[in-house]
PDB file of C-alpha atoms in Angstrom:
ATOM      1  CA  MET A   1     -14.774 -30.186 -11.900  1.00 91.00           C
ATOM      2  CA  ARG A   2     -11.843 -28.277 -10.192  1.00 92.00           C
ATOM      3  CA  GLN A   3     -13.089 -29.123  -6.491  1.00 93.00           C
ATOM      4  CA  GLY A   4     -13.934 -33.022  -7.744  1.00 91.00           C
ATOM      5  CA  GLU A   5     -17.777 -32.507  -7.382  1.00 95.00           C
ATOM      6  CA  VAL A   6     -18.501 -33.839 -10.978  1.00 95.00           C
ATOM      7  CA  VAL A   7     -16.617 -36.167 -12.854  1.00 94.00           C
ATOM      8  CA  ARG A   8     -16.649 -35.638 -16.613  1.00 93.00           C
ATOM      9  CA  VAL A   9     -17.761 -38.717 -18.378  1.00 92.00           C
ATOM     10  CA  ARG A  10     -16.967 -37.327 -22.178  1.00 88.00           C
ATOM     11  CA  ARG A  11     -17.194 -34.197 -23.949  1.00 85.00           C
ATOM     12  CA  GLY A  12     -20.614 -33.348 -22.976  1.00 88.00           C
ATOM     13  CA  ALA A  13     -21.742 -35.832 -20.330  1.00 91.00           C
ATOM     14  CA  PHE A  14     -20.767 -35.498 -16.702  1.00 94.00           C
ATOM     15  CA  VAL A  15     -22.039 -37.279 -13.712  1.00 95.00           C
ATOM     16  CA  LEU A  16     -21.728 -35.991 -10.040  1.00 95.00           C
ATOM     17  CA  ALA A  17     -18.854 -37.511  -8.207  1.00 95.00           C
ATOM     18  CA  ALA A  18     -20.665 -38.109  -5.437  1.00 94.00           C
ATOM     19  CA  SER A  19     -23.179 -41.112  -7.709  1.00 93.00           C
ATOM     20  CA  LEU A  20     -20.274 -42.930  -7.783  1.00 93.00           C
ATOM     21  CA  GLN A  21     -18.884 -43.086  -4.431  1.00 93.00           C
ATOM     22  CA  GLY A  22     -19.181 -46.896  -3.431  1.00 92.00           C
ATOM     23  CA  LEU A  23     -20.429 -48.126  -6.277  1.00 93.00           C
ATOM     24  CA  LYS A  24     -18.138 -51.089  -7.850  1.00 93.00           C
ATOM     25  CA  PRO A  25     -17.356 -50.813 -11.373  1.00 94.00           C
ATOM     26  CA  GLU A  26     -20.612 -52.361 -13.514  1.00 94.00           C
ATOM     27  CA  PRO A  27     -23.232 -49.974 -11.377  1.00 95.00           C
ATOM     28  CA  ALA A  28     -20.684 -47.226 -12.263  1.00 96.00           C
ATOM     29  CA  TYR A  29     -20.739 -47.644 -15.935  1.00 96.00           C
ATOM     30  CA  ALA A  30     -23.882 -47.782 -16.019  1.00 96.00           C
ATOM     31  CA  VAL A  31     -24.442 -44.472 -14.589  1.00 95.00           C
ATOM     32  CA  ARG A  32     -21.887 -43.275 -16.909  1.00 95.00           C
ATOM     33  CA  ALA A  33     -23.524 -44.829 -19.892  1.00 95.00           C
ATOM     34  CA  ARG A  34     -26.753 -42.883 -19.111  1.00 94.00           C
ATOM     35  CA  ALA A  35     -24.696 -40.020 -18.442  1.00 94.00           C
ATOM     36  CA  VAL A  36     -23.482 -40.468 -22.272  1.00 94.00           C
ATOM     37  CA  LEU A  37     -27.202 -40.696 -23.569  1.00 92.00           C
ATOM     38  CA  LEU A  38     -28.799 -37.701 -22.106  1.00 90.00           C
ATOM     39  CA  SER A  39     -25.791 -35.710 -23.737  1.00 89.00           C
ATOM     40  CA  ARG A  40     -26.438 -36.621 -27.200  1.00 83.00           C
ATOM     41  CA  PRO A  41     -29.334 -34.947 -28.830  1.00 70.00           C
ATOM     42  CA  GLY A  42     -32.057 -36.914 -30.646  1.00 74.00           C
ATOM     43  CA  ALA A  43     -33.174 -40.678 -30.606  1.00 82.00           C
ATOM     44  CA  THR A  44     -30.139 -42.562 -29.563  1.00 92.00           C
ATOM     45  CA  TRP A  45     -30.376 -45.872 -27.757  1.00 94.00           C
ATOM     46  CA  ALA A  46     -27.993 -48.323 -25.635  1.00 96.00           C
ATOM     47  CA  SER A  47     -26.941 -50.770 -27.122  1.00 96.00           C
ATOM     48  CA  HIS A  48     -24.592 -54.291 -27.068  1.00 97.00           C
ATOM     49  CA  HIS A  49     -23.215 -53.938 -22.797  1.00 97.00           C
ATOM     50  CA  ALA A  50     -24.540 -50.504 -22.193  1.00 97.00           C
ATOM     51  CA  ALA A  51     -27.700 -51.716 -22.526  1.00 97.00           C
ATOM     52  CA  LEU A  52     -27.107 -54.558 -20.110  1.00 97.00           C
ATOM     53  CA  ALA A  53     -25.905 -52.351 -17.985  1.00 97.00           C
ATOM     54  CA  ILE A  54     -28.559 -49.446 -17.491  1.00 95.00           C
ATOM     55  CA  SER A  55     -31.064 -53.127 -17.036  1.00 95.00           C
ATOM     56  CA  ASP A  56     -28.573 -54.165 -14.135  1.00 95.00           C
ATOM     57  CA  LEU A  57     -27.294 -57.385 -15.869  1.00 96.00           C
ATOM     58  CA  PRO A  58     -24.098 -58.667 -15.030  1.00 96.00           C
ATOM     59  CA  LEU A  59     -21.110 -57.475 -17.381  1.00 96.00           C
ATOM     60  CA  VAL A  60     -18.550 -59.690 -17.595  1.00 94.00           C
ATOM     61  CA  GLY A  61     -15.302 -59.167 -20.496  1.00 92.00           C
ATOM     62  CA  CYS A  62     -16.697 -56.301 -21.161  1.00 95.00           C
ATOM     63  CA  ASP A  63     -14.280 -53.217 -22.320  1.00 95.00           C
ATOM     64  CA  LEU A  64     -16.293 -50.382 -19.742  1.00 95.00           C
ATOM     65  CA  ALA A  65     -14.332 -47.103 -21.356  1.00 94.00           C
ATOM     66  CA  ARG A  66     -16.441 -48.195 -24.150  1.00 95.00           C
ATOM     67  CA  PHE A  67     -19.913 -47.007 -25.008  1.00 96.00           C
ATOM     68  CA  ASP A  68     -22.242 -48.493 -27.806  1.00 96.00           C
ATOM     69  CA  VAL A  69     -25.258 -46.902 -28.799  1.00 96.00           C
ATOM     70  CA  CYS A  70     -27.999 -47.162 -31.928  1.00 95.00           C
ATOM     71  CA  ALA A  71     -28.851 -44.388 -33.607  1.00 93.00           C
ATOM     72  CA  ARG A  72     -30.755 -43.789 -37.019  1.00 90.00           C
ATOM     73  CA  VAL A  73     -27.316 -43.546 -38.879  1.00 91.00           C
ATOM     74  CA  LYS A  74     -26.235 -45.232 -42.201  1.00 91.00           C
ATOM     75  CA  ALA A  75     -23.048 -46.833 -41.115  1.00 92.00           C
ATOM     76  CA  SER A  76     -21.394 -47.342 -37.579  1.00 92.00           C
ATOM     77  CA  HIS A  77     -19.025 -45.114 -36.711  1.00 92.00           C
ATOM     78  CA  ARG A  78     -16.803 -43.961 -32.911  1.00 92.00           C
ATOM     79  CA  ARG A  79     -15.941 -40.552 -31.687  1.00 89.00           C
ATOM     80  CA  GLY A  80     -13.825 -40.891 -28.232  1.00 83.00           C
ATOM     81  CA  GLY A  81     -15.148 -44.030 -26.614  1.00 89.00           C
ATOM     82  CA  VAL A  82     -18.772 -43.521 -28.129  1.00 93.00           C
ATOM     83  CA  VAL A  83     -19.481 -46.181 -30.942  1.00 95.00           C
ATOM     84  CA  THR A  84     -23.135 -45.306 -32.645  1.00 94.00           C
ATOM     85  CA  HIS A  85     -24.447 -48.081 -34.426  1.00 95.00           C
ATOM     86  CA  PRO A  86     -27.240 -47.484 -37.252  1.00 94.00           C
ATOM     87  CA  LEU A  87     -30.416 -49.147 -35.172  1.00 92.00           C
ATOM     88  CA  PRO A  88     -30.703 -52.489 -35.645  1.00 90.00           C
ATOM     89  CA  ALA A  89     -34.449 -53.175 -38.596  1.00 85.00           C
ATOM     90  CA  GLY A  90     -37.471 -54.206 -36.828  1.00 85.00           C
ATOM     91  CA  GLU A  91     -35.708 -52.842 -33.376  1.00 88.00           C
ATOM     92  CA  LYS A  92     -38.699 -51.681 -31.043  1.00 85.00           C
ATOM     93  CA  PRO A  93     -36.539 -49.489 -28.325  1.00 84.00           C
ATOM     94  CA  LEU A  94     -37.635 -49.226 -24.558  1.00 89.00           C
ATOM     95  CA  LEU A  95     -37.198 -46.915 -21.883  1.00 90.00           C
ATOM     96  CA  VAL A  96     -35.160 -48.487 -18.713  1.00 91.00           C
ATOM     97  CA  LYS A  97     -35.762 -46.465 -15.668  1.00 88.00           C
ATOM     98  CA  GLY A  98     -35.956 -43.433 -17.867  1.00 88.00           C
ATOM     99  CA  ALA A  99     -33.146 -44.337 -20.091  1.00 90.00           C
ATOM    100  CA  ARG A 100     -33.511 -45.255 -23.836  1.00 92.00           C
ATOM    101  CA  SER A 101     -32.238 -48.821 -24.833  1.00 95.00           C
ATOM    102  CA  ILE A 102     -32.656 -51.285 -27.180  1.00 95.00           C
ATOM    103  CA  THR A 103     -34.329 -54.526 -26.255  1.00 95.00           C
ATOM    104  CA  THR A 104     -32.524 -56.612 -23.792  1.00 96.00           C
ATOM    105  CA  ALA A 105     -32.527 -59.669 -26.438  1.00 96.00           C
ATOM    106  CA  THR A 106     -30.775 -57.790 -28.951  1.00 96.00           C
ATOM    107  CA  ALA A 107     -27.959 -56.159 -26.616  1.00 97.00           C
ATOM    108  CA  LEU A 108     -27.243 -60.340 -25.302  1.00 97.00           C
ATOM    109  CA  VAL A 109     -26.642 -61.184 -29.321  1.00 97.00           C
ATOM    110  CA  GLN A 110     -24.805 -57.879 -29.529  1.00 96.00           C
ATOM    111  CA  VAL A 111     -22.390 -59.136 -26.425  1.00 97.00           C
ATOM    112  CA  ALA A 112     -22.155 -62.743 -27.430  1.00 96.00           C
ATOM    113  CA  ALA A 113     -20.768 -61.200 -31.095  1.00 95.00           C
ATOM    114  CA  SER A 114     -18.525 -58.253 -29.865  1.00 93.00           C
ATOM    115  CA  SER A 115     -17.906 -59.637 -26.195  1.00 94.00           C
ATOM    116  CA  GLY A 116     -17.467 -63.400 -26.647  1.00 94.00           C
ATOM    117  CA  VAL A 117     -19.315 -66.473 -25.507  1.00 95.00           C
ATOM    118  CA  LYS A 118     -18.542 -66.335 -21.552  1.00 95.00           C
ATOM    119  CA  ALA A 119     -19.510 -62.199 -21.394  1.00 96.00           C
ATOM    120  CA  ALA A 120     -22.942 -63.724 -22.790  1.00 96.00           C
ATOM    121  CA  VAL A 121     -23.256 -66.472 -20.995  1.00 97.00           C
ATOM    122  CA  VAL A 122     -23.292 -64.337 -17.807  1.00 97.00           C
ATOM    123  CA  ALA A 123     -25.292 -62.077 -18.723  1.00 97.00           C
ATOM    124  CA  LEU A 124     -28.028 -64.750 -20.198  1.00 97.00           C
ATOM    125  CA  ASP A 125     -28.099 -66.856 -17.299  1.00 97.00           C
ATOM    126  CA  ALA A 126     -29.388 -63.887 -14.985  1.00 96.00           C
ATOM    127  CA  ALA A 127     -31.490 -62.300 -17.857  1.00 96.00           C
ATOM    128  CA  LEU A 128     -33.047 -65.848 -18.096  1.00 96.00           C
ATOM    129  CA  HIS A 129     -32.906 -66.269 -14.071  1.00 95.00           C
ATOM    130  CA  ASN A 130     -34.709 -63.156 -14.185  1.00 94.00           C
ATOM    131  CA  THR A 131     -37.563 -64.105 -16.808  1.00 93.00           C
ATOM    132  CA  VAL A 132     -36.256 -61.318 -18.876  1.00 93.00           C
ATOM    133  CA  VAL A 133     -35.682 -62.792 -21.841  1.00 95.00           C
ATOM    134  CA  THR A 134     -36.639 -66.047 -23.183  1.00 95.00           C
ATOM    135  CA  ALA A 135     -34.463 -68.601 -25.508  1.00 94.00           C
ATOM    136  CA  GLU A 136     -36.711 -68.401 -28.988  1.00 96.00           C
ATOM    137  CA  GLY A 137     -36.230 -64.230 -27.909  1.00 95.00           C
ATOM    138  CA  ILE A 138     -32.440 -64.578 -28.639  1.00 96.00           C
ATOM    139  CA  GLU A 139     -32.922 -66.310 -31.769  1.00 95.00           C
ATOM    140  CA  GLU A 140     -35.457 -64.164 -33.329  1.00 94.00           C
ATOM    141  CA  ALA A 141     -32.744 -61.480 -32.529  1.00 94.00           C
ATOM    142  CA  ALA A 142     -30.120 -62.926 -34.062  1.00 94.00           C
ATOM    143  CA  GLU A 143     -31.659 -63.760 -36.828  1.00 93.00           C
ATOM    144  CA  ARG A 144     -32.712 -59.898 -37.034  1.00 91.00           C
ATOM    145  CA  LEU A 145     -29.509 -58.641 -36.786  1.00 92.00           C
ATOM    146  CA  GLY A 146     -27.898 -61.087 -39.913  1.00 90.00           C
ATOM    147  CA  LEU A 147     -24.810 -61.764 -37.824  1.00 90.00           C
ATOM    148  CA  GLY A 148     -22.553 -63.529 -39.992  1.00 92.00           C
ATOM    149  CA  PRO A 149     -21.287 -67.344 -39.583  1.00 94.00           C
ATOM    150  CA  LYS A 150     -18.746 -66.586 -36.696  1.00 94.00           C
ATOM    151  CA  ALA A 151     -20.918 -64.006 -34.983  1.00 94.00           C
ATOM    152  CA  GLN A 152     -23.894 -66.367 -34.982  1.00 95.00           C
ATOM    153  CA  GLY A 153     -21.627 -69.534 -33.999  1.00 95.00           C
ATOM    154  CA  ARG A 154     -20.894 -67.460 -30.832  1.00 95.00           C
ATOM    155  CA  VAL A 155     -24.626 -66.658 -30.357  1.00 95.00           C
ATOM    156  CA  THR A 156     -25.618 -70.156 -30.335  1.00 95.00           C
ATOM    157  CA  ARG A 157     -22.879 -71.853 -28.083  1.00 95.00           C
ATOM    158  CA  ALA A 158     -23.916 -69.045 -25.624  1.00 96.00           C
ATOM    159  CA  LEU A 159     -27.681 -70.238 -25.761  1.00 95.00           C
ATOM    160  CA  GLY A 160     -26.222 -73.982 -25.310  1.00 94.00           C
ATOM    161  CA  LEU A 161     -24.286 -73.337 -22.493  1.00 94.00           C
ATOM    162  CA  ALA A 162     -26.385 -70.714 -20.883  1.00 95.00           C
ATOM    163  CA  ASP A 163     -28.719 -71.811 -17.650  1.00 94.00           C
ATOM    164  CA  GLY A 164     -31.001 -69.772 -15.920  1.00 93.00           C
ATOM    165  CA  GLN A 165     -31.447 -71.895 -12.805  1.00 92.00           C
ATOM    166  CA  VAL A 166     -27.888 -70.321 -11.920  1.00 91.00           C
ATOM    167  CA  GLU A 167     -28.040 -67.304  -9.471  1.00 89.00           C
ATOM    168  CA  SER A 168     -25.468 -64.901  -9.449  1.00 92.00           C
ATOM    169  CA  PRO A 169     -22.276 -64.820 -11.850  1.00 94.00           C
ATOM    170  CA  GLY A 170     -19.461 -66.465 -10.181  1.00 94.00           C
ATOM    171  CA  GLU A 171     -22.291 -69.631 -10.394  1.00 95.00           C
ATOM    172  CA  SER A 172     -22.367 -68.900 -13.965  1.00 96.00           C
ATOM    173  CA  LEU A 173     -18.521 -68.505 -14.384  1.00 96.00           C
ATOM    174  CA  THR A 174     -17.600 -71.520 -12.178  1.00 96.00           C
ATOM    175  CA  ARG A 175     -20.075 -73.561 -14.119  1.00 96.00           C
ATOM    176  CA  LEU A 176     -18.380 -72.438 -17.456  1.00 95.00           C
ATOM    177  CA  ILE A 177     -14.834 -74.001 -15.560  1.00 96.00           C
ATOM    178  CA  LEU A 178     -16.685 -77.158 -14.755  1.00 96.00           C
ATOM    179  CA  ALA A 179     -18.091 -77.286 -17.941  1.00 94.00           C
ATOM    180  CA  GLY A 180     -15.176 -76.805 -20.315  1.00 94.00           C
ATOM    181  CA  LEU A 181     -13.001 -79.077 -17.733  1.00 95.00           C
ATOM    182  CA  GLY A 182     -14.910 -82.290 -19.011  1.00 95.00           C
ATOM    183  CA  PHE A 183     -17.206 -82.648 -15.728  1.00 96.00           C
ATOM    184  CA  PRO A 184     -20.518 -83.550 -16.196  1.00 94.00           C
ATOM    185  CA  VAL A 185     -21.972 -80.501 -13.849  1.00 94.00           C
ATOM    186  CA  ARG A 186     -26.135 -79.718 -12.909  1.00 94.00           C
ATOM    187  CA  SER A 187     -26.732 -76.517 -11.357  1.00 94.00           C
ATOM    188  CA  GLN A 188     -29.264 -75.926  -8.333  1.00 93.00           C
ATOM    189  CA  VAL A 189     -29.828 -79.285  -7.143  1.00 94.00           C
ATOM    190  CA  GLY A 190     -31.969 -80.434  -4.137  1.00 94.00           C
ATOM    191  CA  ILE A 191     -30.413 -83.077  -1.865  1.00 94.00           C
ATOM    192  CA  SER A 192     -32.034 -84.690   0.860  1.00 92.00           C
ATOM    193  CA  ASP A 193     -31.382 -87.148   3.466  1.00 89.00           C
ATOM    194  CA  ALA A 194     -32.668 -89.905   6.192  1.00 89.00           C
ATOM    195  CA  ALA A 195     -33.624 -86.958   8.291  1.00 89.00           C
ATOM    196  CA  GLY A 196     -35.202 -85.003   5.253  1.00 92.00           C
ATOM    197  CA  PHE A 197     -34.021 -81.983   2.809  1.00 93.00           C
ATOM    198  CA  VAL A 198     -30.824 -80.539   3.522  1.00 90.00           C
ATOM    199  CA  GLY A 199     -30.693 -77.945   0.669  1.00 89.00           C
ATOM    200  CA  ARG A 200     -30.037 -76.908  -2.783  1.00 92.00           C
ATOM    201  CA  VAL A 201     -26.581 -77.055  -3.805  1.00 93.00           C
ATOM    202  CA  ASP A 202     -24.980 -74.530  -6.389  1.00 94.00           C
ATOM    203  CA  PHE A 203     -23.860 -77.470  -8.091  1.00 96.00           C
ATOM    204  CA  LEU A 204     -23.487 -81.507  -8.397  1.00 96.00           C
ATOM    205  CA  VAL A 205     -20.312 -83.568 -10.522  1.00 96.00           C
ATOM    206  CA  GLY A 206     -21.208 -86.507 -11.007  1.00 94.00           C
ATOM    207  CA  ASP A 207     -23.291 -88.430  -8.562  1.00 93.00           C
ATOM    208  CA  ARG A 208     -21.404 -87.404  -5.162  1.00 95.00           C
ATOM    209  CA  VAL A 209     -19.492 -84.176  -4.976  1.00 97.00           C
ATOM    210  CA  VAL A 210     -20.864 -81.000  -4.209  1.00 96.00           C
ATOM    211  CA  VAL A 211     -19.714 -77.353  -5.383  1.00 96.00           C
ATOM    212  CA  GLU A 212     -20.151 -74.562  -3.914  1.00 93.00           C
ATOM    213  CA  PHE A 213     -19.474 -70.973  -5.271  1.00 93.00           C
ATOM    214  CA  ASP A 214     -18.971 -68.960  -2.113  1.00 86.00           C
ATOM    215  CA  GLY A 215     -19.153 -65.159  -2.878  1.00 71.00           C
ATOM    216  CA  LEU A 216     -18.369 -64.393   0.811  1.00 58.00           C
ATOM    217  CA  VAL A 217     -20.395 -61.607   1.012  1.00 52.00           C
ATOM    218  CA  LYS A 218     -23.444 -63.021   2.899  1.00 54.00           C
ATOM    219  CA  TYR A 219     -20.845 -63.258   5.908  1.00 48.00           C
ATOM    220  CA  GLU A 220     -20.684 -60.197   6.809  1.00 54.00           C
ATOM    221  CA  GLY A 221     -21.908 -59.029  10.356  1.00 51.00           C
ATOM    222  CA  ALA A 222     -23.663 -60.516  12.501  1.00 52.00           C
ATOM    223  CA  GLN A 223     -26.788 -62.046  10.209  1.00 60.00           C
ATOM    224  CA  GLY A 224     -23.070 -63.093   8.441  1.00 58.00           C
ATOM    225  CA  ARG A 225     -21.977 -65.338  11.292  1.00 61.00           C
ATOM    226  CA  GLU A 226     -25.403 -66.819  12.009  1.00 69.00           C
ATOM    227  CA  ALA A 227     -25.400 -67.682   7.726  1.00 67.00           C
ATOM    228  CA  LEU A 228     -22.120 -69.574   8.309  1.00 68.00           C
ATOM    229  CA  ALA A 229     -22.990 -71.359  11.156  1.00 72.00           C
ATOM    230  CA  ALA A 230     -25.977 -72.685   9.407  1.00 76.00           C
ATOM    231  CA  GLU A 231     -23.385 -73.334   5.892  1.00 80.00           C
ATOM    232  CA  LYS A 232     -21.604 -74.736   8.325  1.00 84.00           C
ATOM    233  CA  ARG A 233     -24.584 -77.150   9.739  1.00 87.00           C
ATOM    234  CA  ARG A 234     -25.777 -77.926   5.622  1.00 87.00           C
ATOM    235  CA  GLU A 235     -22.372 -78.864   5.074  1.00 89.00           C
ATOM    236  CA  ASP A 236     -21.877 -81.678   7.551  1.00 90.00           C
ATOM    237  CA  ARG A 237     -25.059 -82.966   7.176  1.00 91.00           C
ATOM    238  CA  LEU A 238     -24.030 -82.952   3.281  1.00 93.00           C
ATOM    239  CA  ARG A 239     -20.641 -85.103   4.097  1.00 92.00           C
ATOM    240  CA  ALA A 240     -22.209 -87.094   6.992  1.00 92.00           C
ATOM    241  CA  ALA A 241     -24.670 -88.142   3.625  1.00 92.00           C
ATOM    242  CA  GLY A 242     -21.893 -88.884   1.914  1.00 92.00           C
ATOM    243  CA  TYR A 243     -20.795 -86.075   0.042  1.00 94.00           C
ATOM    244  CA  GLU A 244     -17.353 -84.599  -0.958  1.00 95.00           C
ATOM    245  CA  VAL A 245     -18.268 -80.725  -0.757  1.00 94.00           C
ATOM    246  CA  VAL A 246     -15.625 -78.228  -2.876  1.00 95.00           C
ATOM    247  CA  ARG A 247     -15.992 -74.306  -2.266  1.00 93.00           C
ATOM    248  CA  LEU A 248     -14.246 -71.992  -4.125  1.00 94.00           C
ATOM    249  CA  THR A 249     -14.022 -68.344  -4.135  1.00 91.00           C
ATOM    250  CA  TRP A 250     -13.259 -65.790  -6.787  1.00 91.00           C
ATOM    251  CA  ALA A 251      -9.915 -65.821  -6.635  1.00 91.00           C
ATOM    252  CA  ASP A 252     -10.174 -70.200  -7.049  1.00 93.00           C
ATOM    253  CA  LEU A 253     -12.023 -68.951 -10.721  1.00 92.00           C
ATOM    254  CA  GLY A 254      -8.961 -67.419 -12.081  1.00 91.00           C
ATOM    255  CA  ARG A 255      -7.044 -70.834 -11.397  1.00 94.00           C
ATOM    256  CA  GLN A 256      -8.655 -73.548 -13.486  1.00 95.00           C
ATOM    257  CA  ASP A 257      -6.172 -76.230 -12.749  1.00 96.00           C
ATOM    258  CA  HIS A 258      -6.474 -75.461  -9.249  1.00 96.00           C
ATOM    259  CA  VAL A 259     -10.412 -75.892  -9.315  1.00 96.00           C
ATOM    260  CA  ALA A 260      -9.785 -79.279 -11.772  1.00 97.00           C
ATOM    261  CA  ARG A 261      -7.449 -80.357  -9.112  1.00 97.00           C
ATOM    262  CA  LEU A 262      -9.538 -80.127  -6.420  1.00 97.00           C
ATOM    263  CA  VAL A 263     -12.610 -81.537  -7.713  1.00 97.00           C
ATOM    264  CA  ARG A 264     -10.772 -84.516  -9.472  1.00 97.00           C
ATOM    265  CA  GLU A 265      -9.308 -85.437  -5.318  1.00 97.00           C
ATOM    266  CA  ALA A 266     -12.769 -84.342  -4.544  1.00 96.00           C
ATOM    267  CA  THR A 267     -14.351 -87.271  -6.600  1.00 95.00           C
ATOM    268  CA  GLN A 268     -11.520 -89.896  -6.069  1.00 95.00           C
ATOM    269  CA  ARG A 269     -12.698 -89.405  -2.353  1.00 94.00           C
ATOM    270  CA  ALA A 270     -16.141 -90.031  -3.503  1.00 92.00           C
ATOM    271  CA  ARG A 271     -15.199 -93.489  -5.182  1.00 91.00           C
ATOM    272  CA  ARG A 272     -12.806 -94.338  -2.286  1.00 90.00           C
ATOM    273  CA  ALA A 273     -15.873 -93.976  -0.018  1.00 85.00           C
ATOM    274  CA  ALA A 274     -18.954 -95.382  -2.212  1.00 75.00           C
TER     275      ALA A 274
END
């Protein structure tokens, strides 16, 4: 540790510093969560967003300094950054790449209850997209957990907002913002012009406004430049076919008023051109 080769996560839990190099916060959290599990004797399973992390599901709005686990205890308790909960009745824990975890459906319900609707929807979109869970499985997990009215309301709202067609956390957040602003929005809509199929757009607001979330990473390097040129040709075809195109980045998602203005202005231009 003094030489910086090992990082202490908590008492008895360590990771090699090299294993964290270059990792974004979520994958780094997953590595630390695995260390926490290994440091605990007996039957202990990752739960809540720790379980989602080791299953490579996205985390938004979750406390990355906190590690939730389940064990055969009678009541929840916290020691340092580790919160231990009773193993839910009827739960059949599983192994995820060697790490013990509760089921993804149960973890998603727990995240909705503890971290809120936004956190749950982003992870749920990814889980549905990858066919890891079903809406019915989420409902069954919520029933087994016996949630109170407030927590159950969050789960119900998250299920109502979830969309398995969405392909990334940025798209999930974009859709939540658009829906929250009151725009009629559809995900992954195929568009064609006189020459044939143009492409599948991230979102179609109304009939003529295309909204694309642009993470920018795909444009890095030589292949990225080719992708950028192809995207430009695709956008030109969309505009020629009478669509307005709004591109959003991560920076835009923190400015809802800005997003609302861009989409409203695009809607007005589309109406004038119709």
